[in-house]
Tab-separated table of C-alpha atoms and ligand atoms in Angstrom:
chain	number	residue	atom	x	y	z
A	1	MET	CA	-3.147	13.949	-8.056
A	2	ARG	CA	-2.977	12.383	-4.588
A	3	ILE	CA	-4.234	8.864	-4.105
A	4	ILE	CA	-4.450	6.631	-1.043
A	5	LEU	CA	-4.856	2.877	-1.313
A	6	LEU	CA	-6.526	1.173	1.627
A	7	GLY	CA	-7.184	-2.508	2.223
A	8	THR	CA	-5.939	-5.585	4.021
A	9	PRO	CA	-2.539	-7.128	3.354
A	10	GLY	CA	-2.913	-9.049	0.097
A	11	ALA	CA	-5.775	-6.913	-1.190
A	12	GLY	CA	-3.509	-5.776	-4.029
A	13	LYS	CA	-2.455	-2.292	-2.924
A	14	GLY	CA	1.165	-2.722	-3.939
A	15	THR	CA	0.314	-4.256	-7.301
A	16	GLN	CA	-2.161	-1.498	-8.186
A	17	ALA	CA	0.107	1.232	-6.829
A	18	LYS	CA	2.971	0.115	-9.059
A	19	ILE	CA	0.836	0.109	-12.209
A	20	LEU	CA	-0.854	3.415	-11.353
A	21	SER	CA	2.498	4.996	-10.610
A	22	GLU	CA	3.697	4.280	-14.153
A	23	LYS	CA	0.418	5.152	-15.825
A	24	LEU	CA	-0.072	8.456	-13.992
A	25	HIS	CA	3.622	9.370	-13.639
A	26	LEU	CA	3.351	9.720	-9.883
A	27	PRO	CA	5.732	8.332	-7.252
A	28	HIS	CA	4.642	5.182	-5.459
A	29	ILE	CA	5.201	5.636	-1.741
A	30	SER	CA	5.037	2.314	0.072
A	31	THR	CA	5.832	2.533	3.776
A	32	GLY	CA	6.353	-1.246	3.819
A	33	ASP	CA	8.950	-1.000	1.010
A	34	ILE	CA	10.764	1.900	2.684
A	35	LEU	CA	10.827	0.022	5.992
A	36	ARG	CA	12.126	-3.187	4.352
A	37	GLN	CA	14.827	-1.145	2.645
A	38	ASN	CA	15.855	0.260	6.024
A	39	VAL	CA	15.937	-3.204	7.582
A	40	LYS	CA	18.068	-4.480	4.705
A	41	GLN	CA	20.520	-1.598	5.042
A	42	GLY	CA	20.606	-1.904	8.831
A	43	THR	CA	19.779	1.763	9.469
A	44	GLU	CA	18.750	2.962	12.923
A	45	LEU	CA	15.127	3.004	11.790
A	46	GLY	CA	15.483	-0.483	10.308
A	47	LEU	CA	16.900	-1.869	13.544
A	48	LYS	CA	13.987	-0.402	15.508
A	49	ALA	CA	11.344	-1.576	13.027
A	50	LYS	CA	12.567	-5.119	12.356
A	51	ALA	CA	11.038	-6.959	15.311
A	52	PHE	CA	7.619	-5.335	14.868
A	53	MET	CA	7.550	-6.285	11.205
A	54	GLU	CA	8.593	-9.867	11.878
A	55	ARG	CA	5.739	-10.219	14.360
A	56	GLY	CA	3.248	-8.700	11.922
A	57	GLU	CA	2.615	-5.746	14.233
A	58	LEU	CA	2.575	-2.077	13.342
A	59	VAL	CA	5.831	-0.191	13.659
A	60	PRO	CA	5.305	2.667	16.203
A	61	ASP	CA	3.491	5.676	14.714
A	62	GLU	CA	6.236	8.228	15.501
A	63	LEU	CA	8.815	6.271	13.511
A	64	VAL	CA	6.635	5.690	10.481
A	65	THR	CA	5.196	9.192	10.452
A	66	GLN	CA	8.620	10.798	10.636
A	67	MET	CA	9.737	8.578	7.774
A	68	LEU	CA	6.717	9.619	5.705
A	69	VAL	CA	7.187	13.323	6.397
A	70	GLN	CA	10.722	13.019	5.029
A	71	ARG	CA	9.543	11.123	1.964
A	72	ILE	CA	6.742	13.558	1.161
A	73	ALA	CA	9.156	16.483	1.509
A	74	GLN	CA	11.082	15.251	-1.550
A	75	SER	CA	10.500	17.239	-4.706
A	76	ASP	CA	9.120	14.360	-6.821
A	77	THR	CA	5.857	14.507	-4.836
A	78	ARG	CA	5.067	18.028	-6.033
A	79	ASP	CA	2.378	16.870	-8.473
A	80	GLY	CA	1.122	14.145	-6.187
A	81	PHE	CA	1.743	10.579	-5.063
A	82	ILE	CA	0.241	7.165	-4.591
A	83	LEU	CA	0.278	6.213	-0.952
A	84	ASP	CA	0.355	2.506	-0.123
A	85	GLY	CA	0.514	1.310	3.473
A	86	TYR	CA	-0.077	4.631	5.202
A	87	PRO	CA	-2.204	5.533	7.092
A	88	ARG	CA	-2.735	2.307	9.006
A	89	ASN	CA	-4.656	3.693	11.973
A	90	ILE	CA	-6.620	6.825	12.921
A	91	ILE	CA	-3.625	8.532	14.540
A	92	GLN	CA	-1.664	8.205	11.294
A	93	ALA	CA	-4.652	9.477	9.298
A	94	GLU	CA	-4.774	12.558	11.509
A	95	SER	CA	-1.019	13.073	11.089
A	96	LEU	CA	-1.439	12.848	7.334
A	97	ASP	CA	-4.299	15.351	7.390
A	98	ALA	CA	-2.081	17.745	9.346
A	99	MET	CA	0.777	17.313	6.842
A	100	LEU	CA	-1.524	18.013	3.913
A	101	LEU	CA	-3.123	21.001	5.596
A	102	LYS	CA	0.297	22.503	6.166
A	103	GLU	CA	1.088	22.149	2.455
A	104	ASP	CA	-2.427	23.338	1.575
A	105	VAL	CA	-3.087	20.275	-0.603
A	106	LYS	CA	-5.810	17.634	-0.603
A	107	ILE	CA	-6.265	13.930	-1.266
A	108	ASP	CA	-8.207	13.332	-4.490
A	109	PHE	CA	-9.056	9.631	-4.321
A	110	ILE	CA	-9.085	6.950	-1.679
A	111	PHE	CA	-9.531	3.462	-3.064
A	112	TYR	CA	-10.488	0.782	-0.606
A	113	LEU	CA	-9.609	-2.606	-2.080
A	114	ASP	CA	-11.729	-5.341	-0.608
A	115	ALA	CA	-10.838	-9.010	-1.107
A	116	ASP	CA	-12.117	-12.197	0.552
A	117	GLU	CA	-9.988	-13.724	3.284
A	118	ALA	CA	-9.425	-16.986	1.376
A	119	VAL	CA	-8.157	-15.017	-1.639
A	120	ILE	CA	-5.890	-12.901	0.561
A	121	ILE	CA	-4.275	-15.881	2.265
A	122	GLN	CA	-3.728	-17.679	-1.045
A	123	ARG	CA	-2.107	-14.542	-2.510
A	124	LEU	CA	0.215	-13.900	0.432
A	125	MET	CA	1.267	-17.526	0.882
A	126	GLY	CA	2.403	-17.696	-2.755
A	127	ARG	CA	3.802	-14.180	-3.157
A	128	LEU	CA	7.303	-13.717	-4.571
A	129	VAL	CA	9.040	-10.345	-4.520
A	130	CYS	CA	11.978	-9.173	-6.629
A	131	SER	CA	14.945	-8.310	-4.437
A	132	VAL	CA	16.081	-5.683	-6.947
A	133	CYS	CA	13.054	-3.851	-8.400
A	134	GLY	CA	10.338	-4.898	-5.939
A	135	ALA	CA	8.008	-6.375	-8.575
A	136	ASN	CA	5.507	-8.928	-7.267
A	137	PHE	CA	4.900	-12.391	-8.659
A	138	HIS	CA	2.962	-15.403	-7.456
A	139	ILE	CA	3.943	-19.051	-7.511
A	140	LYS	CA	0.603	-20.031	-9.118
A	141	ASN	CA	-1.335	-16.912	-10.166
A	142	MET	CA	1.530	-14.984	-11.763
A	143	PRO	CA	4.554	-17.272	-12.092
A	144	PRO	CA	7.801	-15.734	-13.376
A	145	LYS	CA	9.014	-17.028	-16.750
A	146	ASN	CA	12.167	-18.429	-15.152
A	147	ASP	CA	12.161	-20.029	-11.745
A	148	MET	CA	12.769	-17.424	-8.981
A	149	VAL	CA	14.029	-14.816	-11.472
A	150	CYS	CA	12.314	-11.452	-12.079
A	151	ASP	CA	10.812	-11.038	-15.592
A	152	ASN	CA	11.482	-7.282	-15.502
A	153	CYS	CA	15.052	-7.003	-14.303
A	154	GLY	CA	16.520	-10.485	-13.820
A	155	GLY	CA	16.768	-9.935	-10.040
A	156	ARG	CA	16.388	-12.802	-7.601
A	157	LEU	CA	12.876	-13.440	-6.235
A	158	TYR	CA	12.327	-14.151	-2.567
A	159	GLN	CA	9.499	-14.840	-0.163
A	160	ARG	CA	8.933	-12.110	2.430
A	161	ASP	CA	9.694	-13.145	6.033
A	162	ASP	CA	6.220	-12.053	7.122
A	163	ASP	CA	4.426	-14.052	4.400
A	164	ASN	CA	4.023	-17.177	6.529
A	165	ARG	CA	0.707	-18.503	7.836
A	166	GLU	CA	1.255	-17.410	11.442
A	167	THR	CA	2.321	-13.823	10.660
A	168	ILE	CA	-0.341	-13.436	7.984
A	169	LYS	CA	-2.979	-14.275	10.609
A	170	LYS	CA	-1.493	-11.652	12.918
A	171	ARG	CA	-1.369	-9.004	10.151
A	172	LEU	CA	-5.034	-9.606	9.331
A	173	GLU	CA	-5.945	-9.281	13.006
A	174	VAL	CA	-3.969	-6.023	13.280
A	175	TYR	CA	-5.778	-4.794	10.175
A	176	ARG	CA	-9.202	-5.583	11.662
A	177	ASN	CA	-8.411	-3.867	14.961
A	178	GLU	CA	-6.381	-0.868	13.863
A	179	SER	CA	-6.817	-0.174	10.153
A	180	SER	CA	-10.430	-1.038	9.387
A	181	PRO	CA	-11.783	2.088	11.224
A	182	LEU	CA	-10.094	4.145	8.491
A	183	VAL	CA	-12.887	3.233	6.091
A	184	GLN	CA	-15.390	5.130	8.220
A	185	TYR	CA	-12.933	7.945	8.806
A	186	TYR	CA	-12.543	8.553	5.089
A	187	GLN	CA	-16.185	7.898	4.242
A	188	LYS	CA	-16.908	11.148	6.046
A	189	GLN	CA	-14.606	12.926	3.612
A	190	GLN	CA	-16.616	11.560	0.658
A	191	LYS	CA	-13.636	10.579	-1.435
A	192	LEU	CA	-13.683	6.898	-0.627
A	193	TYR	CA	-14.361	4.371	-3.385
A	194	ARG	CA	-14.875	0.793	-2.338
A	195	LEU	CA	-13.901	-1.818	-4.920
A	196	SER	CA	-13.904	-5.573	-4.852
A	197	SER	CA	-10.356	-6.761	-5.551
A	198	ASN	CA	-10.843	-10.523	-5.795
A	199	GLU	CA	-10.290	-10.261	-9.537
A	200	GLU	CA	-7.101	-10.146	-11.580
A	201	PRO	CA	-4.963	-6.988	-11.366
A	202	GLU	CA	-6.047	-5.711	-14.825
A	203	VAL	CA	-9.719	-5.926	-13.875
A	204	VAL	CA	-9.192	-4.025	-10.624
A	205	LEU	CA	-7.060	-1.457	-12.438
A	206	GLY	CA	-9.861	-0.933	-14.971
A	207	LYS	CA	-12.293	-0.082	-12.172
A	208	ILE	CA	-9.870	2.396	-10.624
A	209	MET	CA	-9.113	4.090	-13.948
A	210	ARG	CA	-12.810	4.474	-14.793
A	211	ILE	CA	-13.388	6.287	-11.499
A	212	ILE	CA	-10.413	8.598	-12.040
A	213	GLU	CA	-11.364	9.366	-15.644
A	214	LYS	CA	-14.993	10.014	-14.788
A	215	ARG	CA	-14.088	12.560	-12.132
A	216	HIS	CA	-11.672	14.253	-14.497
A	217	ASP	CA	-14.320	14.505	-17.193
A	218	CYS	CA	-16.611	16.201	-14.665
A	219	LEU	CA	-13.867	18.688	-13.878
A	220	LYS	CA	-13.317	19.426	-17.579
A	221	ASN	CA	-17.006	20.085	-18.332
B	301	LIG	P1	1.182	-5.729	4.030
B	301	LIG	O1	0.217	-4.608	3.822
B	301	LIG	O2	1.113	-6.766	2.956
B	301	LIG	O3	1.139	-6.338	5.385
B	301	LIG	P2	3.417	-3.828	3.924
B	301	LIG	O4	4.607	-4.043	3.072
B	301	LIG	O5	2.535	-2.679	3.620
B	301	LIG	O6	2.664	-5.205	3.880
B	301	LIG	O7	3.879	-3.707	5.447
B	301	LIG	C1	4.730	-4.642	6.061
B	301	LIG	C2	4.941	-4.311	7.542
B	301	LIG	O8	5.562	-3.012	7.641
B	301	LIG	C3	3.682	-4.190	8.380
B	301	LIG	O9	3.245	-5.442	8.877
B	301	LIG	C4	4.158	-3.248	9.494
B	301	LIG	O10	4.930	-3.938	10.453
B	301	LIG	C5	5.068	-2.295	8.772
B	301	LIG	N1	4.372	-1.070	8.308
B	301	LIG	C6	4.167	-0.691	7.025
B	301	LIG	N2	3.486	0.475	6.973
B	301	LIG	C7	3.251	0.832	8.246
B	301	LIG	C8	2.586	1.922	8.871
B	301	LIG	N3	1.999	2.906	8.157
B	301	LIG	N4	2.533	1.960	10.227
B	301	LIG	C9	3.093	1.015	10.967
B	301	LIG	N5	3.732	-0.053	10.462
B	301	LIG	C10	3.813	-0.151	9.117
B	302	LIG	ZN1	12.985	-7.109	-10.665
């Protein structure tokens, strides 16, 4: 099964992708996570991407697309994947379509997570990320049991460099200008499900699972 998660920063793509990945036994492919990993390790890609990410701008399409092609070529994606953070503009969507066509496979579900701006800003301003396993927490909404320590793995929690008010504003503007046209792009393909994601993660997950299960029941009958 191939799933794409769309939505603004802070809409909950990463949170849902992580849960879905475990539930459905599919790899979670987050372009943001792969890029941050590259920055941390100081790879050539990381060095090129760093400044764009710090400014809240998109990393150039060629770099990100090449990175995704390599990731999708790995054997764990044979039965599908959950894509989080790609595509982020129409050019990337067209590149993805070309990749899938070449493999003769299709996207099954596109979930567009829609949250209010006030909710988004509150989520991003308080977000804490585990430096080891990547799990997300929130200072108020989802506090870790021990201060700045990951509940899952004991790793140290940190605040992302781009989760500050200024860069958040920029990321939302980039989303409006470059990513929001994707909703129309995918609406044409009739696989797009729009969900409100102001609610808690479990509630949003429930909505996603109902849609997946319903479609699968149709296929069975
Ligand atoms: P968020 O969606 O919360 O902004 P991500 O972790 O998905 O966070 O992305 C962080 C940054 O990584 C983006 O602001 C951008 O600079 C870069 N990035 C991630 N995915 C892409 C992509 N598909 N194309 C271009 N840049 C990307
Ligand atoms: Zn952890």
